[in-house]
Structure formats: C-alpha cells, structure tokens
DNA sequence: AAGCGTCTCAACCGCGAGCGC
DNA sequence: TGCGCTCGCGGTTGAGACGCT
C-alpha cells in the first residue's frame, strides 16, 4: 500500500482489544465474501470509505476474499504487507514482535510437532523459545494436547460416542477430562464443545427411569467415580466395567498398566475397531531434572531453518544436522532419541497438514 | 446477491492443585 | 509456612461457517 497506511492498518486489522484479527494469519481458512463484508461493517467503514480500505481487507482476507474483492471491486491485490500486518501492536499502535494471539498456522504446527518429536515434552514454558515459536507455553501445550498429538481422533462423534458422553456426563457432571478418558482419542475440549453444541438439550430428554447403575455399572463403581474429585483419572479407569459402552480401548490392557496410566495415556490407547495407535505419550515426556537448557544464541539459526518448507527425517533426528532447535542437553535426549519408533511411525502425519 | 442471525469449535483465560525450595 | 513455578482443568470468547430470508 502506497503512502501512509498506518491508520488504515489500525482501523482494519485490529479489534477493540488491540488484537490482530485471526484471519490475518497465513495458512488459515480463507474468508468468504460474506465474512469480509461482516468485517467491513464491524469496523465501521462507511460505503464511501471502502475504496480506501479495500486492499487492506484483501490482504487479511485470504484467497477467497481476494477473489471476491477482485471480482466485486475490480482491484489489484498485493500481499506484500501481510507479514507486517500480522504483527500484534502495542497500545500506541507500534508493531510488537511479541507473542501471536492468532490461530495456529501450519508452519507453527510443524515447528511444535517437530520439536516435541525431536526432544519431547520437558517444560512447556521454555519450549516456545527453544523451538522458535512466538507463543506462550500454555498455548503450545493446548495446541499439542487438543490438536497435534498423533493419537488424537478427529471427525464426527459416533452414536456410541454420544451415548458414552451422555451417560458419563450424567454421572460426573462437567468433568470433561474424566469423560474424555472414556473416549480414547477424544480431547476434553472437543467433548466439551460437542456437549454444548449437540448434547446439552438432548441430555434433558433422557428418560428419568434410567438409573446410574444401568448407565455405568455397579453401585460400587458409581460411588468410586462420584467420589473422585481429585482429577486423578486412575480411579475412573480402574472402576471401568465391560458394561460401559465404547470401552474397547482399554480392554486387554493389563490392570497393573492401567493403574499407572494418566489421562493422556488413556487417550492414546487404541481401540479394537480403530487402526492401531502407538502409545507414545510417555515417550514425549522428559524428566525435567535432567534438563540443562542450552543458552546458545541460536535465534538466527532458528529463523533460518524455519524458512525451509519442510523437514526431512535427517534434519529432524540427526542432531548434528539440526541447528534449528535449542535442545535440552542431556545424553539421553541427544544420543538416544526417545522415539525409538520414530523411523517407522507411519501413523504420524508430520508431513501433511 | 446481500443481509442477518445462529451455530461450531479453536483458542484464550483464570483458577487451583501439586511440587520444590 | 510461605513463595514461586508448572501444569491441568473448566468456563468463556469470538472468528468463521452456515442457513434462512
């Protein structure tokens, strides 16, 4: 955009909390025409002013929005300022190269997945810096737990899944993590969203003649679950009964193993009907006491390596060829990857988003 | 095609538990 | 005992999609 465009940036690309519109993030779903129109109204741009702003909107709107604008407004679209527009601003409107608050881009996902696959989970708060991400550790953890873990099962909920959620919600209430433990591969956030979107009304119509015992097992098991207010999923798992629908995921697992499984471990367990999923959760965990965090100033190297479109296995798993990460410098991490199965991990969608 | 309202769900936020010092 | 840090959980938000008029 030629000339002084700072004012236009503030008006168009940042909301009233001084946050970047999510649609600015590259690689996200493109905005359709109606959404662009909504945005246009939302920021209070009058019809007479739109010619001043239309190119800016095209930048933030993605492919669909650009096509729409090109077609309807007959303008030329340039994305040359996209990177600058993406950067959050301070309260006085200055560019702030700090943490992004937008949705995760495929590139960011790749960074996080590659780093965890290479070095495991050792400290969420330090991981963003080490991996070259401009995210909070909390955001990284959330993204990994709810979206990037290889054992995550995505897609529609089956009838059996719905029944399981309904039954366990009646028993446990809004303890989504506990409910998620009953549905291998599903996250608590996903179940929570599905509940509010689809099952909340449905649950009110469930026949009151159905007892808790009929839903989830014996009275002892019900009490064990009801009394579990610690957030510890072990108790719930131990008390699982074959009467519980959709619990194939833990059948066949020795009891001694189940007792020591965390929620994440449970989720990673494979179902008899689903393709086998490796339980890699523990492989991602690193004893934090072993970490001697490298303080090398490799920010330039980090920037450089992420300019590459993709990584090869050699880039990722051969330390001498992996200058992009600030690695925890432990012998176990550096010399013997915690992912002994990594080379034949066909189920890990590292290359494709 | 445009306008509008509703729905979905990824991301964010605040809080509390657990742990080490 | 108190403090700080990390992690996990549940509630909330809001961008984008969708459907209706």
Short mmCIF file of N, CA and C in Angstrom, two decimals, chain A residues 155-316:
data_model
loop_
_atom_site.label_atom_id
_atom_site.label_comp_id
_atom_site.label_asym_id
_atom_site.label_seq_id
_atom_site.Cartn_x
_atom_site.Cartn_y
_atom_site.Cartn_z
N UNK A 155 -12.96 -36.00 13.76
CA UNK A 155 -14.10 -36.38 12.95
C UNK A 155 -15.37 -36.47 13.78
N UNK A 156 -16.41 -36.94 13.15
CA UNK A 156 -17.72 -36.95 13.79
C UNK A 156 -17.76 -37.93 14.96
N UNK A 157 -18.59 -37.60 15.90
CA UNK A 157 -18.84 -38.50 17.02
C UNK A 157 -19.85 -39.55 16.58
N UNK A 158 -19.57 -40.79 16.90
CA UNK A 158 -20.50 -41.85 16.57
C UNK A 158 -21.65 -41.85 17.58
N UNK A 159 -22.68 -42.61 17.25
CA UNK A 159 -23.80 -42.75 18.18
C UNK A 159 -23.31 -43.29 19.51
N UNK A 160 -22.39 -44.22 19.43
CA UNK A 160 -21.84 -44.82 20.65
C UNK A 160 -21.09 -43.77 21.47
N UNK A 161 -20.35 -42.93 20.78
CA UNK A 161 -19.64 -41.85 21.46
C UNK A 161 -20.63 -40.92 22.18
N UNK A 162 -21.70 -40.59 21.47
CA UNK A 162 -22.68 -39.69 22.07
C UNK A 162 -23.30 -40.31 23.33
N UNK A 163 -23.62 -41.58 23.22
CA UNK A 163 -24.21 -42.24 24.39
C UNK A 163 -23.24 -42.26 25.55
N UNK A 164 -21.99 -42.51 25.22
CA UNK A 164 -20.98 -42.55 26.28
C UNK A 164 -20.87 -41.20 26.97
N UNK A 165 -20.85 -40.14 26.18
CA UNK A 165 -20.74 -38.80 26.75
C UNK A 165 -21.94 -38.49 27.63
N UNK A 166 -23.11 -38.79 27.11
CA UNK A 166 -24.34 -38.51 27.86
C UNK A 166 -24.34 -39.24 29.19
N UNK A 167 -23.98 -40.51 29.14
CA UNK A 167 -24.04 -41.30 30.35
C UNK A 167 -23.02 -40.84 31.39
N UNK A 168 -21.82 -40.61 30.92
CA UNK A 168 -20.79 -40.21 31.88
C UNK A 168 -21.00 -38.78 32.36
N UNK A 169 -21.59 -37.94 31.52
CA UNK A 169 -21.86 -36.59 31.99
C UNK A 169 -22.92 -36.59 33.07
N UNK A 170 -23.90 -37.47 32.92
CA UNK A 170 -24.92 -37.56 33.97
C UNK A 170 -24.29 -37.99 35.28
N UNK A 171 -23.28 -38.83 35.16
CA UNK A 171 -22.63 -39.32 36.37
C UNK A 171 -21.61 -38.33 36.93
N UNK A 172 -20.81 -37.74 36.06
CA UNK A 172 -19.66 -36.96 36.51
C UNK A 172 -19.87 -35.45 36.43
N UNK A 173 -20.90 -35.03 35.72
CA UNK A 173 -21.06 -33.60 35.53
C UNK A 173 -20.08 -33.06 34.52
N UNK A 174 -19.67 -31.81 34.71
CA UNK A 174 -18.80 -31.15 33.72
C UNK A 174 -17.33 -31.49 33.90
N UNK A 175 -17.05 -32.68 34.29
CA UNK A 175 -15.63 -33.09 34.41
C UNK A 175 -15.19 -33.66 33.07
N UNK A 176 -14.88 -32.75 32.18
CA UNK A 176 -14.65 -33.12 30.79
C UNK A 176 -13.43 -33.99 30.63
N UNK A 177 -12.42 -33.75 31.40
CA UNK A 177 -11.22 -34.58 31.27
C UNK A 177 -11.51 -36.01 31.66
N UNK A 178 -12.36 -36.19 32.68
CA UNK A 178 -12.72 -37.54 33.09
C UNK A 178 -13.57 -38.23 32.02
N UNK A 179 -14.46 -37.46 31.43
CA UNK A 179 -15.28 -38.01 30.36
C UNK A 179 -14.41 -38.34 29.15
N UNK A 180 -13.45 -37.48 28.88
CA UNK A 180 -12.57 -37.71 27.74
C UNK A 180 -11.78 -39.00 27.91
N UNK A 181 -11.49 -39.36 29.14
CA UNK A 181 -10.76 -40.60 29.40
C UNK A 181 -11.56 -41.82 28.97
N UNK A 182 -12.85 -41.63 28.85
CA UNK A 182 -13.71 -42.74 28.44
C UNK A 182 -13.80 -42.87 26.93
N UNK A 183 -13.31 -41.88 26.24
CA UNK A 183 -13.36 -41.89 24.77
C UNK A 183 -11.95 -41.73 24.23
N UNK A 184 -11.25 -42.83 24.04
CA UNK A 184 -9.87 -42.76 23.58
C UNK A 184 -9.73 -41.96 22.29
N UNK A 185 -8.81 -41.03 22.31
CA UNK A 185 -8.58 -40.22 21.13
C UNK A 185 -9.32 -38.90 21.12
N UNK A 186 -10.29 -38.76 22.01
CA UNK A 186 -11.04 -37.52 22.08
C UNK A 186 -10.48 -36.65 23.19
N UNK A 187 -10.48 -35.34 22.98
CA UNK A 187 -9.97 -34.42 23.98
C UNK A 187 -11.10 -33.86 24.81
N UNK A 188 -10.75 -33.40 25.99
CA UNK A 188 -11.78 -32.81 26.85
C UNK A 188 -12.41 -31.59 26.21
N UNK A 189 -11.58 -30.80 25.52
CA UNK A 189 -12.11 -29.60 24.87
C UNK A 189 -13.10 -29.97 23.76
N UNK A 190 -12.78 -31.01 23.02
CA UNK A 190 -13.65 -31.44 21.94
C UNK A 190 -14.98 -31.95 22.50
N UNK A 191 -14.89 -32.72 23.55
CA UNK A 191 -16.10 -33.25 24.16
C UNK A 191 -16.94 -32.12 24.76
N UNK A 192 -16.25 -31.18 25.39
CA UNK A 192 -16.96 -30.04 25.97
C UNK A 192 -17.71 -29.26 24.89
N UNK A 193 -17.04 -29.00 23.79
CA UNK A 193 -17.69 -28.29 22.70
C UNK A 193 -18.86 -29.09 22.14
N UNK A 194 -18.65 -30.39 21.98
CA UNK A 194 -19.70 -31.22 21.41
C UNK A 194 -20.91 -31.28 22.35
N UNK A 195 -20.62 -31.28 23.62
CA UNK A 195 -21.72 -31.29 24.59
C UNK A 195 -22.57 -30.04 24.46
N UNK A 196 -21.92 -28.91 24.46
CA UNK A 196 -22.66 -27.65 24.40
C UNK A 196 -23.37 -27.48 23.05
N UNK A 197 -22.77 -28.02 22.01
CA UNK A 197 -23.34 -27.82 20.68
C UNK A 197 -24.46 -28.80 20.37
N UNK A 198 -24.33 -30.05 20.84
CA UNK A 198 -25.25 -31.08 20.37
C UNK A 198 -26.01 -31.80 21.48
N UNK A 199 -25.36 -32.02 22.61
CA UNK A 199 -25.91 -32.96 23.57
C UNK A 199 -26.60 -32.31 24.76
N UNK A 200 -26.39 -31.02 24.94
CA UNK A 200 -26.93 -30.37 26.13
C UNK A 200 -28.45 -30.50 26.19
N UNK A 201 -29.08 -30.18 25.07
CA UNK A 201 -30.54 -30.28 25.04
C UNK A 201 -30.98 -31.74 25.10
N UNK A 202 -30.21 -32.55 24.41
CA UNK A 202 -30.57 -33.97 24.35
C UNK A 202 -30.57 -34.60 25.72
N UNK A 203 -29.63 -34.17 26.55
CA UNK A 203 -29.48 -34.81 27.85
C UNK A 203 -30.71 -34.59 28.73
N UNK A 204 -31.39 -33.47 28.50
CA UNK A 204 -32.56 -33.16 29.32
C UNK A 204 -33.73 -34.09 29.01
N UNK A 205 -33.65 -34.70 27.84
CA UNK A 205 -34.76 -35.55 27.41
C UNK A 205 -34.54 -37.02 27.74
N UNK A 206 -33.41 -37.31 28.34
CA UNK A 206 -33.15 -38.71 28.68
C UNK A 206 -34.16 -39.18 29.72
N UNK A 207 -34.63 -40.34 29.51
CA UNK A 207 -35.64 -40.89 30.43
C UNK A 207 -35.12 -40.95 31.84
N UNK A 208 -35.94 -40.46 32.75
CA UNK A 208 -35.54 -40.46 34.15
C UNK A 208 -35.58 -41.85 34.74
N UNK A 209 -36.12 -42.80 33.99
CA UNK A 209 -36.18 -44.17 34.50
C UNK A 209 -34.83 -44.85 34.46
N UNK A 210 -33.91 -44.29 33.73
CA UNK A 210 -32.59 -44.88 33.64
C UNK A 210 -31.79 -44.55 34.89
N UNK A 211 -31.28 -45.55 35.53
CA UNK A 211 -30.52 -45.33 36.75
C UNK A 211 -29.05 -45.23 36.43
N UNK A 212 -28.31 -44.70 37.38
CA UNK A 212 -26.88 -44.59 37.21
C UNK A 212 -26.24 -45.95 37.07
N UNK A 213 -26.76 -46.90 37.84
CA UNK A 213 -26.18 -48.23 37.77
C UNK A 213 -26.33 -48.83 36.39
N UNK A 214 -27.48 -48.58 35.80
CA UNK A 214 -27.70 -49.10 34.46
C UNK A 214 -26.79 -48.43 33.45
N UNK A 215 -26.46 -47.20 33.75
CA UNK A 215 -25.65 -46.44 32.79
C UNK A 215 -24.21 -46.87 32.81
N UNK A 216 -23.63 -47.00 33.98
CA UNK A 216 -22.18 -47.13 34.03
C UNK A 216 -21.68 -48.33 34.81
N UNK A 217 -22.53 -49.10 35.43
CA UNK A 217 -22.00 -50.27 36.10
C UNK A 217 -22.60 -50.44 37.46
N UNK A 218 -21.84 -51.08 38.34
CA UNK A 218 -22.33 -51.37 39.66
C UNK A 218 -22.32 -50.15 40.54
N UNK A 219 -23.02 -50.25 41.65
CA UNK A 219 -23.11 -49.11 42.55
C UNK A 219 -21.75 -48.76 43.11
N UNK A 220 -20.93 -49.79 43.34
CA UNK A 220 -19.59 -49.50 43.87
C UNK A 220 -18.80 -48.67 42.87
N UNK A 221 -18.93 -49.03 41.61
CA UNK A 221 -18.19 -48.29 40.60
C UNK A 221 -18.70 -46.87 40.49
N UNK A 222 -20.01 -46.71 40.60
CA UNK A 222 -20.58 -45.37 40.54
C UNK A 222 -20.04 -44.52 41.68
N UNK A 223 -20.04 -45.07 42.87
CA UNK A 223 -19.55 -44.31 44.03
C UNK A 223 -18.09 -43.98 43.87
N UNK A 224 -17.34 -44.92 43.36
CA UNK A 224 -15.91 -44.66 43.18
C UNK A 224 -15.70 -43.48 42.25
N UNK A 225 -16.50 -43.40 41.20
CA UNK A 225 -16.35 -42.30 40.27
C UNK A 225 -16.88 -41.00 40.85
N UNK A 226 -18.00 -41.10 41.55
CA UNK A 226 -18.59 -39.88 42.09
C UNK A 226 -17.68 -39.25 43.13
N UNK A 227 -16.98 -40.08 43.87
CA UNK A 227 -16.15 -39.56 44.94
C UNK A 227 -14.80 -39.07 44.45
N UNK A 228 -14.52 -39.33 43.21
CA UNK A 228 -13.22 -38.94 42.70
C UNK A 228 -13.25 -37.47 42.31
N UNK A 229 -12.86 -36.63 43.22
CA UNK A 229 -12.84 -35.20 42.94
C UNK A 229 -11.43 -34.68 42.80
N UNK A 230 -10.49 -35.56 42.72
CA UNK A 230 -9.10 -35.11 42.69
C UNK A 230 -8.60 -34.83 41.30
N UNK A 231 -9.36 -35.19 40.31
CA UNK A 231 -8.87 -35.02 38.96
C UNK A 231 -8.01 -36.18 38.52
N UNK A 232 -7.78 -37.12 39.39
CA UNK A 232 -6.97 -38.28 39.04
C UNK A 232 -7.83 -39.26 38.25
N UNK A 233 -7.38 -39.57 37.05
CA UNK A 233 -8.18 -40.43 36.19
C UNK A 233 -7.98 -41.90 36.49
N UNK A 234 -7.00 -42.23 37.29
CA UNK A 234 -6.72 -43.64 37.55
C UNK A 234 -7.92 -44.33 38.15
N UNK A 235 -8.53 -43.67 39.11
CA UNK A 235 -9.65 -44.28 39.79
C UNK A 235 -10.77 -44.58 38.82
N UNK A 236 -11.01 -43.65 37.96
CA UNK A 236 -12.06 -43.86 36.98
C UNK A 236 -11.75 -45.04 36.11
N UNK A 237 -10.54 -45.17 35.73
CA UNK A 237 -10.17 -46.24 34.83
C UNK A 237 -10.25 -47.58 35.52
N UNK A 238 -9.80 -47.63 36.74
CA UNK A 238 -9.82 -48.89 37.45
C UNK A 238 -11.24 -49.41 37.59
N UNK A 239 -12.15 -48.47 37.77
CA UNK A 239 -13.52 -48.88 38.03
C UNK A 239 -14.31 -49.14 36.76
N UNK A 240 -13.67 -49.04 35.63
CA UNK A 240 -14.40 -49.26 34.39
C UNK A 240 -14.93 -50.68 34.33
N UNK A 241 -16.06 -50.77 33.74
CA UNK A 241 -16.73 -52.05 33.62
C UNK A 241 -17.00 -52.37 32.18
N UNK A 242 -17.05 -53.65 31.83
CA UNK A 242 -17.44 -54.02 30.47
C UNK A 242 -18.82 -53.54 30.10
N UNK A 243 -19.61 -53.15 31.08
CA UNK A 243 -20.94 -52.63 30.76
C UNK A 243 -20.88 -51.27 30.10
N UNK A 244 -19.77 -50.58 30.30
CA UNK A 244 -19.66 -49.24 29.76
C UNK A 244 -19.49 -49.32 28.26
N UNK A 245 -20.30 -48.58 27.51
CA UNK A 245 -20.16 -48.59 26.06
C UNK A 245 -18.83 -48.03 25.63
N UNK A 246 -18.36 -48.53 24.50
CA UNK A 246 -17.21 -47.94 23.83
C UNK A 246 -15.95 -47.95 24.68
N UNK A 247 -15.80 -48.95 25.46
CA UNK A 247 -14.62 -49.02 26.31
C UNK A 247 -13.62 -50.04 25.77
N UNK A 248 -13.76 -50.38 24.54
CA UNK A 248 -12.85 -51.36 23.96
C UNK A 248 -11.41 -50.89 24.01
N UNK A 249 -11.26 -49.59 24.10
CA UNK A 249 -9.92 -49.03 24.03
C UNK A 249 -9.01 -49.50 25.15
N UNK A 250 -9.58 -49.93 26.25
CA UNK A 250 -8.72 -50.34 27.35
C UNK A 250 -8.82 -51.84 27.61
N UNK A 251 -9.63 -52.53 26.86
CA UNK A 251 -9.69 -53.96 27.05
C UNK A 251 -8.37 -54.58 26.64
N UNK A 252 -7.97 -55.56 27.39
CA UNK A 252 -6.75 -56.25 27.05
C UNK A 252 -5.52 -55.64 27.65
N UNK A 253 -5.66 -54.45 28.22
CA UNK A 253 -4.52 -53.83 28.87
C UNK A 253 -4.41 -54.40 30.28
N UNK A 254 -3.26 -54.89 30.66
CA UNK A 254 -3.11 -55.42 32.00
C UNK A 254 -3.51 -54.41 33.05
N UNK A 255 -4.14 -54.89 34.11
CA UNK A 255 -4.60 -54.00 35.15
C UNK A 255 -3.47 -53.18 35.74
N UNK A 256 -2.33 -53.83 35.91
CA UNK A 256 -1.21 -53.10 36.50
C UNK A 256 -0.80 -51.92 35.65
N UNK A 257 -0.95 -52.09 34.36
CA UNK A 257 -0.59 -50.99 33.47
C UNK A 257 -1.64 -49.90 33.53
N UNK A 258 -2.90 -50.29 33.55
CA UNK A 258 -3.97 -49.30 33.58
C UNK A 258 -3.87 -48.42 34.81
N UNK A 259 -3.50 -49.00 35.91
CA UNK A 259 -3.46 -48.24 37.15
C UNK A 259 -2.51 -47.07 37.03
N UNK A 260 -1.46 -47.22 36.30
CA UNK A 260 -0.45 -46.16 36.24
C UNK A 260 -0.59 -45.27 35.03
N UNK A 261 -1.67 -45.44 34.32
CA UNK A 261 -1.83 -44.61 33.14
C UNK A 261 -2.47 -43.29 33.51
N UNK A 262 -1.98 -42.25 32.90
CA UNK A 262 -2.59 -40.94 33.08
C UNK A 262 -3.68 -40.78 32.05
N UNK A 263 -4.36 -39.62 32.12
CA UNK A 263 -5.40 -39.33 31.14
C UNK A 263 -4.84 -39.39 29.74
N UNK A 264 -3.70 -38.81 29.54
CA UNK A 264 -3.13 -38.79 28.20
C UNK A 264 -2.84 -40.19 27.71
N UNK A 265 -2.39 -41.01 28.63
CA UNK A 265 -2.10 -42.37 28.25
C UNK A 265 -3.36 -43.09 27.82
N UNK A 266 -4.42 -42.84 28.56
CA UNK A 266 -5.68 -43.49 28.24
C UNK A 266 -6.12 -43.11 26.85
N UNK A 267 -6.02 -41.85 26.59
CA UNK A 267 -6.47 -41.38 25.29
C UNK A 267 -5.67 -42.03 24.17
N UNK A 268 -4.43 -42.32 24.45
CA UNK A 268 -3.60 -42.86 23.39
C UNK A 268 -3.85 -44.33 23.16
N UNK A 269 -4.58 -44.97 24.03
CA UNK A 269 -4.81 -46.38 23.85
C UNK A 269 -5.65 -46.63 22.61
N UNK A 270 -5.37 -47.71 21.94
CA UNK A 270 -6.07 -47.98 20.70
C UNK A 270 -7.32 -48.78 20.93
N UNK A 271 -8.24 -48.59 20.04
CA UNK A 271 -9.48 -49.33 20.09
C UNK A 271 -9.35 -50.58 19.25
N UNK A 272 -10.16 -51.58 19.59
CA UNK A 272 -10.12 -52.80 18.83
C UNK A 272 -10.66 -52.59 17.43
N UNK A 273 -11.45 -51.55 17.27
CA UNK A 273 -12.02 -51.29 15.96
C UNK A 273 -11.28 -50.21 15.21
N UNK A 274 -10.49 -49.45 15.88
CA UNK A 274 -9.74 -48.39 15.23
C UNK A 274 -8.38 -48.92 14.79
N UNK A 275 -7.77 -48.23 13.84
CA UNK A 275 -6.41 -48.60 13.50
C UNK A 275 -5.52 -48.50 14.72
N UNK A 276 -4.55 -49.37 14.82
CA UNK A 276 -3.68 -49.34 15.99
C UNK A 276 -2.95 -48.02 16.11
N UNK A 277 -2.98 -47.49 17.31
CA UNK A 277 -2.29 -46.23 17.59
C UNK A 277 -1.26 -46.50 18.66
N UNK A 278 -0.05 -46.12 18.40
CA UNK A 278 1.00 -46.36 19.37
C UNK A 278 0.85 -45.44 20.57
N UNK A 279 1.10 -45.99 21.71
CA UNK A 279 1.07 -45.19 22.92
C UNK A 279 2.41 -44.48 23.05
N UNK A 280 2.44 -43.26 22.58
CA UNK A 280 3.70 -42.52 22.56
C UNK A 280 3.73 -41.44 23.61
N UNK A 281 2.69 -41.34 24.42
CA UNK A 281 2.62 -40.22 25.34
C UNK A 281 3.83 -40.16 26.26
N UNK A 282 4.15 -41.28 26.84
CA UNK A 282 5.27 -41.28 27.76
C UNK A 282 6.58 -41.00 27.05
N UNK A 283 6.61 -41.34 25.78
CA UNK A 283 7.85 -41.11 25.06
C UNK A 283 8.10 -39.63 24.85
N UNK A 284 7.07 -38.83 24.97
CA UNK A 284 7.24 -37.41 24.81
C UNK A 284 7.65 -36.72 26.11
N UNK A 285 7.61 -37.45 27.20
CA UNK A 285 7.90 -36.83 28.47
C UNK A 285 9.38 -36.96 28.80
N UNK A 286 9.93 -35.88 29.29
CA UNK A 286 11.32 -35.87 29.69
C UNK A 286 11.39 -35.45 31.15
N UNK A 287 12.22 -36.12 31.89
CA UNK A 287 12.43 -35.73 33.27
C UNK A 287 13.05 -34.35 33.30
N UNK A 288 12.32 -33.43 33.89
CA UNK A 288 12.79 -32.05 33.87
C UNK A 288 14.09 -31.88 34.62
N UNK A 289 14.34 -32.78 35.58
CA UNK A 289 15.58 -32.66 36.34
C UNK A 289 16.80 -32.90 35.47
N UNK A 290 16.56 -33.58 34.36
CA UNK A 290 17.69 -33.89 33.50
C UNK A 290 18.03 -32.76 32.56
N UNK A 291 17.16 -31.77 32.53
CA UNK A 291 17.33 -30.73 31.53
C UNK A 291 18.43 -29.76 31.95
N UNK A 292 19.35 -29.56 31.05
CA UNK A 292 20.31 -28.48 31.19
C UNK A 292 20.14 -27.61 29.97
N UNK A 293 19.29 -26.64 30.10
CA UNK A 293 18.84 -25.90 28.93
C UNK A 293 19.98 -25.15 28.28
N UNK A 294 20.06 -25.33 27.00
CA UNK A 294 21.10 -24.66 26.24
C UNK A 294 20.79 -23.18 26.11
N UNK A 295 21.76 -22.37 26.40
CA UNK A 295 21.55 -20.92 26.33
C UNK A 295 22.22 -20.32 25.11
N UNK A 296 22.53 -21.16 24.15
CA UNK A 296 23.19 -20.64 22.96
C UNK A 296 22.28 -19.68 22.22
N UNK A 297 22.87 -18.65 21.65
CA UNK A 297 22.06 -17.66 20.94
C UNK A 297 21.86 -18.10 19.50
N UNK A 298 20.90 -18.95 19.32
CA UNK A 298 20.69 -19.54 18.01
C UNK A 298 19.45 -19.01 17.33
N UNK A 299 19.06 -17.77 17.72
CA UNK A 299 17.83 -17.25 17.13
C UNK A 299 17.95 -17.11 15.62
N UNK A 300 19.14 -16.70 15.16
CA UNK A 300 19.30 -16.55 13.73
C UNK A 300 19.19 -17.90 13.03
N UNK A 301 19.79 -18.89 13.68
CA UNK A 301 19.72 -20.22 13.10
C UNK A 301 18.29 -20.70 13.06
N UNK A 302 17.57 -20.41 14.16
CA UNK A 302 16.17 -20.82 14.21
C UNK A 302 15.40 -20.20 13.07
N UNK A 303 15.58 -18.91 12.90
CA UNK A 303 14.86 -18.26 11.81
C UNK A 303 15.20 -18.89 10.48
N UNK A 304 16.48 -19.23 10.32
CA UNK A 304 16.89 -19.77 9.04
C UNK A 304 16.29 -21.10 8.72
N UNK A 305 16.29 -21.97 9.70
CA UNK A 305 15.82 -23.31 9.40
C UNK A 305 14.35 -23.34 9.13
N UNK A 306 13.60 -22.43 9.75
CA UNK A 306 12.15 -22.47 9.55
C UNK A 306 11.74 -21.86 8.23
N UNK A 307 12.69 -21.28 7.55
CA UNK A 307 12.36 -20.80 6.22
C UNK A 307 12.24 -21.95 5.24
N UNK A 308 12.82 -23.10 5.62
CA UNK A 308 12.69 -24.26 4.77
C UNK A 308 11.24 -24.70 4.75
N UNK A 309 10.75 -25.12 3.60
CA UNK A 309 9.34 -25.50 3.52
C UNK A 309 9.03 -26.73 4.35
N UNK A 310 9.88 -27.73 4.35
CA UNK A 310 9.64 -28.94 5.10
C UNK A 310 10.96 -29.46 5.66
N UNK A 311 10.83 -30.36 6.59
CA UNK A 311 12.00 -31.01 7.14
C UNK A 311 12.09 -32.42 6.60
N UNK A 312 13.28 -32.91 6.58
CA UNK A 312 13.46 -34.32 6.30
C UNK A 312 13.73 -35.02 7.61
N UNK A 313 13.62 -36.32 7.62
CA UNK A 313 13.93 -37.06 8.82
C UNK A 313 15.36 -36.78 9.27
N UNK A 314 16.23 -36.63 8.30
CA UNK A 314 17.62 -36.37 8.67
C UNK A 314 17.75 -35.03 9.36
N UNK A 315 17.02 -34.06 8.89
CA UNK A 315 17.08 -32.74 9.51
C UNK A 315 16.64 -32.81 10.96
N UNK A 316 15.63 -33.62 11.19
CA UNK A 316 15.00 -33.61 12.50
C UNK A 316 15.71 -34.50 13.48
#
